[in-house]
Short mmCIF file of C-alpha atoms in Angstrom, two decimals:
data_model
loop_
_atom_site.label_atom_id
_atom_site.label_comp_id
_atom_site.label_asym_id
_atom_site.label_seq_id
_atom_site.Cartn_x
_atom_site.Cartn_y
_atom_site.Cartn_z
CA UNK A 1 -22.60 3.71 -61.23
CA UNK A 2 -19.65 3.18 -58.86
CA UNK A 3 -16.73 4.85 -60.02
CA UNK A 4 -14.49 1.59 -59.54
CA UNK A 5 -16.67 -1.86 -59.21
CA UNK A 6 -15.42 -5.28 -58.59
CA UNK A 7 -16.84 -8.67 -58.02
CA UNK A 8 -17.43 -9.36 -53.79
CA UNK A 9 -16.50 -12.91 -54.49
CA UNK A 10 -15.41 -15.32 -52.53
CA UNK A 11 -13.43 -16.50 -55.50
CA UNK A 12 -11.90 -19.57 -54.49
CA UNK A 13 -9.15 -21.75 -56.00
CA UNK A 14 -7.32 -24.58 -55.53
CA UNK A 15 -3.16 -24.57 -54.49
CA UNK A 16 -1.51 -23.90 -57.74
CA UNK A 17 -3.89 -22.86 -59.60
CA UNK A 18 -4.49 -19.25 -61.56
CA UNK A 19 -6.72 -16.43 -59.76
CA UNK A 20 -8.00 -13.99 -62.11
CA UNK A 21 -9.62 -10.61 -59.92
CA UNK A 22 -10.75 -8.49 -62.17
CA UNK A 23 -12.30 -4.69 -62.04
CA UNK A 24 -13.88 -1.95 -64.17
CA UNK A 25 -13.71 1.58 -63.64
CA UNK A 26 -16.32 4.50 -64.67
CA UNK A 27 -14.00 7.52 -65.86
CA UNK A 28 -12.90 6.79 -68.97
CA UNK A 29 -10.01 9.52 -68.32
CA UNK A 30 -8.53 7.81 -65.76
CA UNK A 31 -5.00 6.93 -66.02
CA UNK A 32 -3.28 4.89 -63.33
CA UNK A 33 -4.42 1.95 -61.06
CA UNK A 34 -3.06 -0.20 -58.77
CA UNK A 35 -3.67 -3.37 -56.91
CA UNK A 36 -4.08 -3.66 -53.15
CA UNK A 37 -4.32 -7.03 -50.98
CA UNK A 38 -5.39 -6.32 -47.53
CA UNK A 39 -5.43 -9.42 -45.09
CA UNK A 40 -8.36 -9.54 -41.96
CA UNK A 41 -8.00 -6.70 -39.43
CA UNK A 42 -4.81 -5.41 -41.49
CA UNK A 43 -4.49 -2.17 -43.85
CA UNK A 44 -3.61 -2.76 -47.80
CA UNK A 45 -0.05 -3.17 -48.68
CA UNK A 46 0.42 -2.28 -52.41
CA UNK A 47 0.88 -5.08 -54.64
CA UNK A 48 0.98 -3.90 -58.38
CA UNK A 49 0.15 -0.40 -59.60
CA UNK A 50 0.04 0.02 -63.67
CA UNK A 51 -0.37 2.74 -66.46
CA UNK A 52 -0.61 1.91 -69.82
CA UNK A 53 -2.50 -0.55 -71.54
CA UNK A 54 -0.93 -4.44 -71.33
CA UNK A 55 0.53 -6.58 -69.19
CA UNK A 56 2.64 -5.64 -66.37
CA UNK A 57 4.31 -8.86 -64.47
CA UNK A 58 6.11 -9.11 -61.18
CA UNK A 59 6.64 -12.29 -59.62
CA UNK A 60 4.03 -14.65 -59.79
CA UNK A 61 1.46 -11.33 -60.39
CA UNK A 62 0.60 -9.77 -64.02
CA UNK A 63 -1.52 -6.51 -63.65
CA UNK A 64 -3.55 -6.44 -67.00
CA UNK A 65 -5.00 -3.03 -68.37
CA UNK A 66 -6.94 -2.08 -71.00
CA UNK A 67 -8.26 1.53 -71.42
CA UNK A 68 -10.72 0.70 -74.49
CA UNK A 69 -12.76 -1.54 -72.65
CA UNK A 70 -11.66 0.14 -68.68
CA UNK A 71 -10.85 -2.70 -67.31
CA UNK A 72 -8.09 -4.03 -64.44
CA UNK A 73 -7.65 -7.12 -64.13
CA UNK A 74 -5.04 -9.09 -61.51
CA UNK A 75 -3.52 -12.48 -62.01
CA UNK A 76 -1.91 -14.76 -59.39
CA UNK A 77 -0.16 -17.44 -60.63
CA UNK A 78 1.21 -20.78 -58.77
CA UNK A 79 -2.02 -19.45 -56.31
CA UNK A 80 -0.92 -20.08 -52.19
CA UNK A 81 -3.11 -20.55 -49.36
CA UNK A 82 -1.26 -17.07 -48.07
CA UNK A 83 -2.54 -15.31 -50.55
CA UNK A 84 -5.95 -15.88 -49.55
CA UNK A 85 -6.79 -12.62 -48.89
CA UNK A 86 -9.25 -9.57 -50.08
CA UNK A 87 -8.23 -7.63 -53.18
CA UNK A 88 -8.44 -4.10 -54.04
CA UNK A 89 -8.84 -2.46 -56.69
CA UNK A 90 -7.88 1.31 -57.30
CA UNK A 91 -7.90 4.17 -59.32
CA UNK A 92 -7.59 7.97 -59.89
CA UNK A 93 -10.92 8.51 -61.44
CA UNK A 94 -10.54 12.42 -61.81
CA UNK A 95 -10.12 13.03 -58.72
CA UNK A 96 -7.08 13.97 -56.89
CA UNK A 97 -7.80 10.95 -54.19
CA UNK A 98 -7.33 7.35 -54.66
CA UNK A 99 -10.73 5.34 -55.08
CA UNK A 100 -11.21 1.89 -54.04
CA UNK A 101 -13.67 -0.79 -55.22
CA UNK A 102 -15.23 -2.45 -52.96
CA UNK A 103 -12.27 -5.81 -52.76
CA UNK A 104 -13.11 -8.96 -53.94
CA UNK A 105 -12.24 -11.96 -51.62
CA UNK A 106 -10.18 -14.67 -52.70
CA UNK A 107 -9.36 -18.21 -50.65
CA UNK A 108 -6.97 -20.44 -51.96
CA UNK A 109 -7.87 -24.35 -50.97
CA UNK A 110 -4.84 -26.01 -50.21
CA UNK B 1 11.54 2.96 -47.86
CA UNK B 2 8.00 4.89 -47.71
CA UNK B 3 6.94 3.68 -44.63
CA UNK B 4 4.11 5.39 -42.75
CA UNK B 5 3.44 4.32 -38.99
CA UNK B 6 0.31 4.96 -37.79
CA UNK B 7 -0.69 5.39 -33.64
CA UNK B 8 -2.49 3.55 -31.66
CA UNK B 9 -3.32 0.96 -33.77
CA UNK B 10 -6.53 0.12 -31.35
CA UNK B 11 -8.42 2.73 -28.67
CA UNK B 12 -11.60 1.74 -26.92
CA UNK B 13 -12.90 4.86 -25.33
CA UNK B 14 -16.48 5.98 -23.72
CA UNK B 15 -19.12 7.87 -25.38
CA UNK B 16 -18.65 11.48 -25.26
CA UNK B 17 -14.76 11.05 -25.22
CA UNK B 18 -12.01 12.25 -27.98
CA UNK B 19 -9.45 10.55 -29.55
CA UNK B 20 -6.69 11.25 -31.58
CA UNK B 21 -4.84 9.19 -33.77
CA UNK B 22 -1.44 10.24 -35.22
CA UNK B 23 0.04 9.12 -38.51
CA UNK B 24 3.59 9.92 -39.43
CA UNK B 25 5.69 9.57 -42.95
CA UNK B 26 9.04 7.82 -41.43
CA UNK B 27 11.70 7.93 -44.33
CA UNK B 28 10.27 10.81 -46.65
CA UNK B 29 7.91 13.92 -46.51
CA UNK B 30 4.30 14.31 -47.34
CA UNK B 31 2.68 17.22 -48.01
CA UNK B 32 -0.59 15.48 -48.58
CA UNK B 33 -2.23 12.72 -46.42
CA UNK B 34 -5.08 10.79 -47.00
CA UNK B 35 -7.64 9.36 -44.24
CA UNK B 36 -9.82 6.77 -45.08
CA UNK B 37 -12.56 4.68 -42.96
CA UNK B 38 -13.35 1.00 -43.30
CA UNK B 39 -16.36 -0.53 -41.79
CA UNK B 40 -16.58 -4.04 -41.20
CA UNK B 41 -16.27 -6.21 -45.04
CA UNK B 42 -16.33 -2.55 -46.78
CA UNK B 43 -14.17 -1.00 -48.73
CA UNK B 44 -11.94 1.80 -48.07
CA UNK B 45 -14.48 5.41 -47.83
CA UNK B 46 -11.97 8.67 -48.27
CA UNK B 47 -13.18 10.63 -45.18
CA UNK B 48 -10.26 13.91 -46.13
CA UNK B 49 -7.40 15.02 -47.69
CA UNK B 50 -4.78 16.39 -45.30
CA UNK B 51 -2.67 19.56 -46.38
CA UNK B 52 0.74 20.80 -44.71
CA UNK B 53 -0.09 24.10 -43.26
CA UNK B 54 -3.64 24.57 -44.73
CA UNK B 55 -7.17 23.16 -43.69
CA UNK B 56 -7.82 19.30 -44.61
CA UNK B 57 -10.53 19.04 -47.20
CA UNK B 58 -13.72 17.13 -46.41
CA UNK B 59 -15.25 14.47 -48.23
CA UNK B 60 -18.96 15.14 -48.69
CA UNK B 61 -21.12 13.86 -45.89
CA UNK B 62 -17.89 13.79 -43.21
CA UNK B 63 -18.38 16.42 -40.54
CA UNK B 64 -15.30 18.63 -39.91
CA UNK B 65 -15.87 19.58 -36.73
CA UNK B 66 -16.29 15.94 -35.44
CA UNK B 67 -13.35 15.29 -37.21
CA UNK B 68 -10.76 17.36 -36.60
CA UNK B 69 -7.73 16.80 -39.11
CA UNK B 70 -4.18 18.39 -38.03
CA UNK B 71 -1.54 18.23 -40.66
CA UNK B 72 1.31 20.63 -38.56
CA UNK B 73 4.67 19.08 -40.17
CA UNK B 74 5.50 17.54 -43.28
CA UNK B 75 5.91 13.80 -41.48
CA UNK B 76 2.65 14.21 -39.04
CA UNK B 77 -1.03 14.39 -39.62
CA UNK B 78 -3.13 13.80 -36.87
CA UNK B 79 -7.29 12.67 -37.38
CA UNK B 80 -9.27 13.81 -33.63
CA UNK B 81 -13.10 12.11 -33.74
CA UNK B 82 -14.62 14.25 -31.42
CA UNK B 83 -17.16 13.66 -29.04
CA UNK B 84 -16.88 9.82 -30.44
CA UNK B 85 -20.41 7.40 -30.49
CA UNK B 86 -20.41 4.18 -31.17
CA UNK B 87 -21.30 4.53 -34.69
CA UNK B 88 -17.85 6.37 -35.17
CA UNK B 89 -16.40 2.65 -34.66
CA UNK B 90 -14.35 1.59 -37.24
CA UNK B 91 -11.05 0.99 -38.87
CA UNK B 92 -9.22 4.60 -39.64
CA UNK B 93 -6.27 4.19 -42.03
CA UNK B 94 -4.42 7.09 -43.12
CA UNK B 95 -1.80 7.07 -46.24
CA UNK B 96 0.21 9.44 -47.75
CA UNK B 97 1.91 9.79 -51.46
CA UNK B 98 5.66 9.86 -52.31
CA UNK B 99 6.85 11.68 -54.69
CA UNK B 100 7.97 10.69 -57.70
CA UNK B 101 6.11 7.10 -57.22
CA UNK B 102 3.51 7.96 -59.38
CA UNK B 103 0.43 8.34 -57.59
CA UNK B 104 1.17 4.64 -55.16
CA UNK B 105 -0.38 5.50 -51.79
CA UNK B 106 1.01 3.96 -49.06
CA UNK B 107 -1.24 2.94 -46.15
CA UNK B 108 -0.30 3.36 -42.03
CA UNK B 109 -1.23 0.26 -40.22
CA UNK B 110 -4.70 1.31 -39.23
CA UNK B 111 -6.06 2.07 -36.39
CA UNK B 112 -9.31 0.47 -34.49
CA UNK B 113 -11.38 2.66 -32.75
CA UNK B 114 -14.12 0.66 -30.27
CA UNK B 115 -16.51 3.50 -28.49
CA UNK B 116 -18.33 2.24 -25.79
#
């Protein structure tokens, strides 16, 4: 079992609409993650990071956690063709190092 | 503020060559470093840790001696692939931690490597 997992996609939605990117992680004692776009042929460039369970909001993004069930999840609202991007999700599974899933692709249709 | 600038950002060299890529912290010091490699529509693979004044530890499966990981200062850490094939093409990112920002990495702008 990979230690954070996360749909490939694509996941695409329309202009304006909601993108939901969500991810589940292995170590149950893991205890901060954070949210990563990263655009074709550029590094990631930190979007949310989050550490207790709820909602966390900035902007038009909510990072959602929830220990119980180890999930991440990542919600765009008001979705723009610039956000069309690859997301990743990341954690500090018990290990000193940050580990990445493996992004899941999202294309907003204008 | 924590920016990281990473150099070049893309190398072609020949088969048998070495090249070193530098990454520096610009606006705050990092006593840890983090190199990662990113093949084409993969996800981010931790290759080694990079320690101020003490050896870089190794991800399992990453040779040290191919990769040769410098970390002299507390704003430079520099990643030399050795004797580079063209299976060592990739995308090398390094990142480094702030402190005090609770565990938020903060990537360089990546470097491409193309070996011929």
């Amino acid at each position: 079992q990979k230690e954070v997992e996360q749909n490939s996609g694509p996941l695409s939605v329309p202009e304006g609409a909601i993108a939901s990117l969500n991810c589940t992680y292995s170590d149950r004692g893991s205890q901060s993650f954070f949210w990563y776009r990263q655009y074709s042929g550029k590094s990631p460039e930190l979007i949310m990071s989050i550490y207790s369970n709820g909602d966390k909001e900035d902007g038009r993004f909510t990072a959602q956690l929830n220990k119980a069930s180890q999930y991440v999840s990542l919600l765009i609202r008001d979705s723009q063709p610039s956000d069309s991007a690859t997301y990743l999700c990341a954690g500090y599974t018990g290990r000193r190092a940050l580990t990445f899933g493996s992004g899941t692709r999202l294309q907003v249709q204008p | 503020g924590a920016v990281v600038s990473q150099h070049p950002s893309r190398v072609i060299c020949k088969s048998g060559t070495s090249v070193k890529i530098e990454c520096r912290s610009l606006d705050f010091q990092a006593t840890t470093m983090f190199w990662y490699r990113q093949f084409p529509k993969q996800s981010l693979m931790l290759m080694a840790t990079s320690n101020e004044g003490s050896k870089a530890t190794y991800e399992q499966g990453v040779e040290k001696d191919k990769f040769l990981i410098n970390h002299a200062s507390l704003t430079l850490s520099t990643l030399t692939v050795t004797s580079a094939h063209p299976e060592d093409s990739s995308f090398y990112i390094c990142s480094a931690r702030v402190q005090g920002r609770a565990g938020e990495l903060f990537f360089g702008e990546g470097s491409r490597l193309t070996v011929l």
